[in-house]
Tab-separated table of C-alpha atoms in Angstrom:
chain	number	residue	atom	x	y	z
A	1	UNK	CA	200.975	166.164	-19.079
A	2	UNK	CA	197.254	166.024	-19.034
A	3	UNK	CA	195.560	165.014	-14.910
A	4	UNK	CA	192.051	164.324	-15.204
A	5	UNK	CA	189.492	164.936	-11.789
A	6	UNK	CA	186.257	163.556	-10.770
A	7	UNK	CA	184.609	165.885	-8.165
A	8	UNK	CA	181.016	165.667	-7.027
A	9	UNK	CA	179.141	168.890	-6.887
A	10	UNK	CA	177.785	167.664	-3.176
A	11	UNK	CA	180.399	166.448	-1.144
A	12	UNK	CA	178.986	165.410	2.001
A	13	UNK	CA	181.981	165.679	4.080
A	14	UNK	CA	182.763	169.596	3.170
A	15	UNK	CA	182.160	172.710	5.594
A	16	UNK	CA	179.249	173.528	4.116
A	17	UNK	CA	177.499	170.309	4.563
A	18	UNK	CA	178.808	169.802	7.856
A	19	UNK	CA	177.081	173.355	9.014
A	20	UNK	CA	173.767	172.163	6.974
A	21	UNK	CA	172.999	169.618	9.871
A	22	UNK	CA	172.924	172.111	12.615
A	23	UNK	CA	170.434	174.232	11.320
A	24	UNK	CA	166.915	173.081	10.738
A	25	UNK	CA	168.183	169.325	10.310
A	26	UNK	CA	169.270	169.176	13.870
A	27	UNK	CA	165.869	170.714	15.117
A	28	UNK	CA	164.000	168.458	12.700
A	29	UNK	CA	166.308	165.374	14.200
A	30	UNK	CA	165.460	166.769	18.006
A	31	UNK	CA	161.659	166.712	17.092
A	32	UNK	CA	161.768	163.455	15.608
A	33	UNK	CA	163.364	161.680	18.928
A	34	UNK	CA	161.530	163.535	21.188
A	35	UNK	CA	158.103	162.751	19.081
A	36	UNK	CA	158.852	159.222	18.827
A	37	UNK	CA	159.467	158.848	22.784
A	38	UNK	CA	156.439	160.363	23.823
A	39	UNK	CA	154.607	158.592	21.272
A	40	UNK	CA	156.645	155.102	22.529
A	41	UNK	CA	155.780	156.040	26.549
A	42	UNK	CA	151.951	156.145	26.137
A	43	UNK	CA	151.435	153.655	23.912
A	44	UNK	CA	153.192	151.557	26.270
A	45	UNK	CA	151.580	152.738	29.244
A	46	UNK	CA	148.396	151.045	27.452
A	47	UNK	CA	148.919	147.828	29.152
A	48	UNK	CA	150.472	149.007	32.198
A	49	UNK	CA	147.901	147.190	33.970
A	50	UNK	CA	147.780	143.984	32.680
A	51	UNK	CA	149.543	142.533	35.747
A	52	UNK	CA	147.711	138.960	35.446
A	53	UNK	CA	148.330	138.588	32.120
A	54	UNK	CA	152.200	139.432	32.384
A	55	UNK	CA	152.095	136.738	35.143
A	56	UNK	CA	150.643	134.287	33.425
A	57	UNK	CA	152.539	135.024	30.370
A	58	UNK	CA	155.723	135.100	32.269
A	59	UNK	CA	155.324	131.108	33.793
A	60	UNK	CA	155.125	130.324	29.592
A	61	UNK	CA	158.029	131.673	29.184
A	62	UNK	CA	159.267	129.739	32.040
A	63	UNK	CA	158.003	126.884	30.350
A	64	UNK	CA	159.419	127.342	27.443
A	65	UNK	CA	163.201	128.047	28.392
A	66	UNK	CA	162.625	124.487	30.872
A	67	UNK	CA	162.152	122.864	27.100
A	68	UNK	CA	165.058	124.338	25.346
A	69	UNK	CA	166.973	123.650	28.824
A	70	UNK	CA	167.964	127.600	28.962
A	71	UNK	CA	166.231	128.141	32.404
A	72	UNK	CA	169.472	128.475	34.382
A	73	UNK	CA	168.715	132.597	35.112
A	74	UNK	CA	168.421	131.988	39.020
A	75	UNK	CA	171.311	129.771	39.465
A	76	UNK	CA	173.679	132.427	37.453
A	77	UNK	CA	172.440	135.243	39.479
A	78	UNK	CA	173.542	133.140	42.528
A	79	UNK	CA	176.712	133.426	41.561
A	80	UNK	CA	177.250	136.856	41.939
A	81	UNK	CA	174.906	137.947	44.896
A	82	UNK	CA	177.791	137.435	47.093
A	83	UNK	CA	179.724	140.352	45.636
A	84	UNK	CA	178.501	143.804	46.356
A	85	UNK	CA	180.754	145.695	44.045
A	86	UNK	CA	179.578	143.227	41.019
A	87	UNK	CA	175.737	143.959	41.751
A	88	UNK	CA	176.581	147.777	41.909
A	89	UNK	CA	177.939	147.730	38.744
A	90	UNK	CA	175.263	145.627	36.736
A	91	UNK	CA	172.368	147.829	38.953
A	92	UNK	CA	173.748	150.830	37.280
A	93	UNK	CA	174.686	149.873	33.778
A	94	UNK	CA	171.612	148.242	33.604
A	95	UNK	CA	169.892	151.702	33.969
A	96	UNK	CA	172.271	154.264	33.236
A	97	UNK	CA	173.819	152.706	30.099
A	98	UNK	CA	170.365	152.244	28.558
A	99	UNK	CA	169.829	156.032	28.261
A	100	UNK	CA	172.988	157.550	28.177
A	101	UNK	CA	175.100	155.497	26.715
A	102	UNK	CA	172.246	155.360	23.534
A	103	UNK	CA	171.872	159.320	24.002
A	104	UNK	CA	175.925	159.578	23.631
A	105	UNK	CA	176.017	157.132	20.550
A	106	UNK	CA	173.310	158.752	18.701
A	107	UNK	CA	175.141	162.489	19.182
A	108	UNK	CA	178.321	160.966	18.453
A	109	UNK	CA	177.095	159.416	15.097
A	110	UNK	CA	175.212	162.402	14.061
A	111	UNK	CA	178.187	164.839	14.821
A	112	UNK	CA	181.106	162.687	13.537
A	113	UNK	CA	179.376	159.685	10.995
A	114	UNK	CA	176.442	161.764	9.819
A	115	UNK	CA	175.886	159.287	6.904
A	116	UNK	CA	175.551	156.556	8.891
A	117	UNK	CA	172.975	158.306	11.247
A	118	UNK	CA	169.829	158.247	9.036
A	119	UNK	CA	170.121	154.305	8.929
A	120	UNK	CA	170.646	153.684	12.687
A	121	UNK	CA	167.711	156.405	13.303
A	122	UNK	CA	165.538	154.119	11.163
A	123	UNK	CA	166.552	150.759	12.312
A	124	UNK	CA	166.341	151.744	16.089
A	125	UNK	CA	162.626	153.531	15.882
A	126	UNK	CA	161.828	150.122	13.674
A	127	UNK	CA	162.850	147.710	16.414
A	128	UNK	CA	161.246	149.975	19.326
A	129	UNK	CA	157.969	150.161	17.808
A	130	UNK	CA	158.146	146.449	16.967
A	131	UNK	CA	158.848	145.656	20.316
A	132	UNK	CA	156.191	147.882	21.689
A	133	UNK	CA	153.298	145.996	19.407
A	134	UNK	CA	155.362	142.731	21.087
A	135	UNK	CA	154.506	144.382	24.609
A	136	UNK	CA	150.765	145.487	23.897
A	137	UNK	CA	150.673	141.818	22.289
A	138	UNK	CA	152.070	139.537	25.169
A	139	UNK	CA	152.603	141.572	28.298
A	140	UNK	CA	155.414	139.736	30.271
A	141	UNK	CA	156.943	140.505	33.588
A	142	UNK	CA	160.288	140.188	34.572
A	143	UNK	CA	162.056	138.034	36.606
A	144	UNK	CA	162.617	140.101	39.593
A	145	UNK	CA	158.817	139.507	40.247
A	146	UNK	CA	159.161	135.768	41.545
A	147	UNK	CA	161.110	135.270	44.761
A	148	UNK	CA	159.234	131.928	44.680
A	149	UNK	CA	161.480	130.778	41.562
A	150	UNK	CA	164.029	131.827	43.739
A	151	UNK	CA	165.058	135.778	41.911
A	152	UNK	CA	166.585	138.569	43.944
A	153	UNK	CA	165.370	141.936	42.862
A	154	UNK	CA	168.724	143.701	43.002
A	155	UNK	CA	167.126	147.223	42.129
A	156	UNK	CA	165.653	146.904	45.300
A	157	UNK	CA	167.840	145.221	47.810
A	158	UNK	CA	170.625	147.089	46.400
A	159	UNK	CA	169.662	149.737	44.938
A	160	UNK	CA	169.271	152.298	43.085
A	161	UNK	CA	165.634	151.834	44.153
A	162	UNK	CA	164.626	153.480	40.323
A	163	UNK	CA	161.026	152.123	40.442
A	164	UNK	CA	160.306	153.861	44.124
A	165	UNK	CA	160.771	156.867	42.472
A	166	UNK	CA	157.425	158.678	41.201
A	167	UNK	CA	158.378	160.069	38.050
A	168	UNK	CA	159.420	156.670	36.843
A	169	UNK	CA	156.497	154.620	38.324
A	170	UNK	CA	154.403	156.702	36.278
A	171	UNK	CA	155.697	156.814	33.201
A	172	UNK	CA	157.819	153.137	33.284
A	173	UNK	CA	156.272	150.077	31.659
A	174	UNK	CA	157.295	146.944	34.087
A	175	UNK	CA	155.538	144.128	32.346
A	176	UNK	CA	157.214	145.214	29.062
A	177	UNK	CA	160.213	142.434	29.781
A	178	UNK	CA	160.121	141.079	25.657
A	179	UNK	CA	161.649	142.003	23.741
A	180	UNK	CA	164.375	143.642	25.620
A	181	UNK	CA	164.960	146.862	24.763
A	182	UNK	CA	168.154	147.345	26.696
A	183	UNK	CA	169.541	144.839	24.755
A	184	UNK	CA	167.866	145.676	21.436
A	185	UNK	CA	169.188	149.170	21.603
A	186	UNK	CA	172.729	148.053	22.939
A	187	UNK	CA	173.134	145.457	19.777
A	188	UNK	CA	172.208	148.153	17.334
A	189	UNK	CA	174.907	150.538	19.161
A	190	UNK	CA	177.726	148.445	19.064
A	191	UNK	CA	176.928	147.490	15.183
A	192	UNK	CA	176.243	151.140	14.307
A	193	UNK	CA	180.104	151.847	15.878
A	194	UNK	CA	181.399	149.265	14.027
A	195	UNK	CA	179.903	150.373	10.833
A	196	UNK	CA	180.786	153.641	10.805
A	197	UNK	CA	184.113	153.623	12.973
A	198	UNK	CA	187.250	153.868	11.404
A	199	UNK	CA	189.113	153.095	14.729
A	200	UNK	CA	190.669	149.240	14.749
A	201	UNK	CA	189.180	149.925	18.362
A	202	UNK	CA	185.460	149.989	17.045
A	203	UNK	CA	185.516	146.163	17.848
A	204	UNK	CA	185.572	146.917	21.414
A	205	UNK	CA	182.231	148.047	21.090
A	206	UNK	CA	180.870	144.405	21.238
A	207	UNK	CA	181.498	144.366	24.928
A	208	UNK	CA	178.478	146.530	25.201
A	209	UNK	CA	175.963	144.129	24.396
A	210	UNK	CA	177.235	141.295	25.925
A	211	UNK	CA	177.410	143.480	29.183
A	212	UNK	CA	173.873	144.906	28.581
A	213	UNK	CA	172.860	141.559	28.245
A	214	UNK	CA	174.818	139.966	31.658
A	215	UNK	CA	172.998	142.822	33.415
A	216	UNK	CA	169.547	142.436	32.560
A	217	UNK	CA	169.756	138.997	33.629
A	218	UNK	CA	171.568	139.021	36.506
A	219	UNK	CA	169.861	141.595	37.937
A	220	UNK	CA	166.350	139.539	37.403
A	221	UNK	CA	164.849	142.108	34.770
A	222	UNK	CA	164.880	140.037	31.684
A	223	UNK	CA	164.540	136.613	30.674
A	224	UNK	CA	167.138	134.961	28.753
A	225	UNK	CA	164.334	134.217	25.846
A	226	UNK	CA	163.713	138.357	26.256
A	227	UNK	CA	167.292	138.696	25.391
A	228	UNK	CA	167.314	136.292	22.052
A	229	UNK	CA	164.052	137.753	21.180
A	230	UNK	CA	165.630	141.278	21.283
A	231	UNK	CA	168.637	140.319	18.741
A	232	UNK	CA	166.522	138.297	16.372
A	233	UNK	CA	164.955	141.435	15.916
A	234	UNK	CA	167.296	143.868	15.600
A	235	UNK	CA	168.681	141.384	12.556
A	236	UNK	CA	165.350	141.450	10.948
A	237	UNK	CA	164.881	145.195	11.324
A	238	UNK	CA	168.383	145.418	9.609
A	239	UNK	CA	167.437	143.648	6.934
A	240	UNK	CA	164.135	145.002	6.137
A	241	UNK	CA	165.503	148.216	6.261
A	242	UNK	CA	168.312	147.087	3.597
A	243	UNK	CA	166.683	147.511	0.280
A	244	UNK	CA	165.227	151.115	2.053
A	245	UNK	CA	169.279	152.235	2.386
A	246	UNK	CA	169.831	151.184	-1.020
A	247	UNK	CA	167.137	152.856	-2.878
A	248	UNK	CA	168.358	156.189	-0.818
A	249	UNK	CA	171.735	155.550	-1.651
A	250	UNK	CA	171.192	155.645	-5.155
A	251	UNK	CA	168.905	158.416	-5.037
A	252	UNK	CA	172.059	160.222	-3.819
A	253	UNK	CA	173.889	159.043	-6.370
A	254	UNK	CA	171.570	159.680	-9.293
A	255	UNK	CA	171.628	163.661	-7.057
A	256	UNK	CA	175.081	163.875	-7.988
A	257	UNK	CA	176.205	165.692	-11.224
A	258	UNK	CA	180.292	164.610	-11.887
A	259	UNK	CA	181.972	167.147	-13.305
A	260	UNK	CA	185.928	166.896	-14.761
A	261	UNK	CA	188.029	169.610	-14.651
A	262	UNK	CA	191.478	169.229	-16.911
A	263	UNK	CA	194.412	170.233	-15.782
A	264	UNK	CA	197.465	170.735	-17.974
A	265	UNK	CA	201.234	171.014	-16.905
């Protein structure tokens, strides 16, 4: 009885590969984030100062969502300034979920789905650096900034009071409300999880946008056109970045050498 074997010469998942990306691949990974931050923060900071335009962009926008009939922000924030416990909650995933929850994501893919991590990498530094050309371009600021219209700037009223604090007034980006980012990054987590997941729980990791979205605007920091301008991004950064996977993909294939080993019995 003659059993014939296929093995690959590089096997991604073996011990050997899985020690590779903590050596220089992990620094190289560290420099690239870090880099790209910096790089993100001042450019950004660029048109930190182009209040009246973000004002005068921002009633356009107000405009436009009165046309589509979408301009129902203030009335659905209404609806939940009466609970304390609710505004806590969207205060702080609104600013802690942005960072940490995309820091955890990103060390969670590159630890356990390490073949899915080059993709996401690319896909979110493609929609952050198209949104930041989108924030040079048409400076907008959020809705938090118009107690006329009738918004309640939860940050501030209930705090955490984030933007009182130096380090992030100096280095934060206000009028930088579209695309959003917190959503952006939020849509590209929950489809990286369910892309690379196993788990029939991956699913559950849909919730996170559609919470990330419920708190930018019920907190006042996002429009809901910020929000839809955010995903139809993130869909066209997917898909330009489609034929880029491929090619790499069979590059890796073309890398691998099959060799069959015979075993009799």
């Amino acid at each position: 009885m003659t059993q014939v074997t296929t093995e690959f010469t590089q096997n991604r998942t073996s011990p050997d590969s899985r020690r590779s990306r903590y050596g220089w691949l992990l620094g190289r990974e560290i420099t690239i984030l870090i880099s790209g931050f910096v790089l993100y923060r001042v450019v950004r900071l660029v048109v930190k100062d182009e209040i009246d335009r973000a004002l005068v962009n921002s009633h356009t926008v107000v405009d436009w969502e009165r046309a589509l009939g979408i301009f129902n922000e203030v009335n659905l924030q209404s609806t939940v300034l009466g609970s304390e416990q609710i505004v806590w909650g969207l205060n702080r995933y609104y600013f802690l979920a942005h960072f940490i929850g995309s820091a955890a994501f990103l060390t969670w893919l590159y630890v356990r789905h390490f073949d899915y991590y080059g993709r996401v990498r690319r896909v979110m530094f493609g929609t952050t650096f198209t949104a930041l050309a989108v924030h040079v371009l048409f400076p907008l600021a959020p809705p938090r900034w118009f107690p006329d219209l009738g918004f309640v700037d939860t940050l501030q009223t209930f705090g955490p009071r984030i933007y009182d604090s130096e380090a992030i007034a100096n280095t934060a980006n206000q009028i930088a409300a579209m695309p959003s980012l917190h959503v952006a990054w939020a849509l590209i987590g929950a489809w990286a999880i369910i892309r690379a997941s196993p788990s029939p729980w991956r699913w559950a990791a849909i919730a996170h946008p559609l919470v990330m979205t419920a708190a930018v605007v019920l907190t006042a920091n996002h429009w809901w056109l910020d929000a839809f301008a955010a995903a139809a991004l993130v869909v066209l950064v997917i898909g330009i970045d489609l034929p880029v996977q491929r090619r790499l993909e069979l590059r890796q294939s073309r890398g691998r050498s099959p060799k069959a080993t015979t075993t009799s019995a």
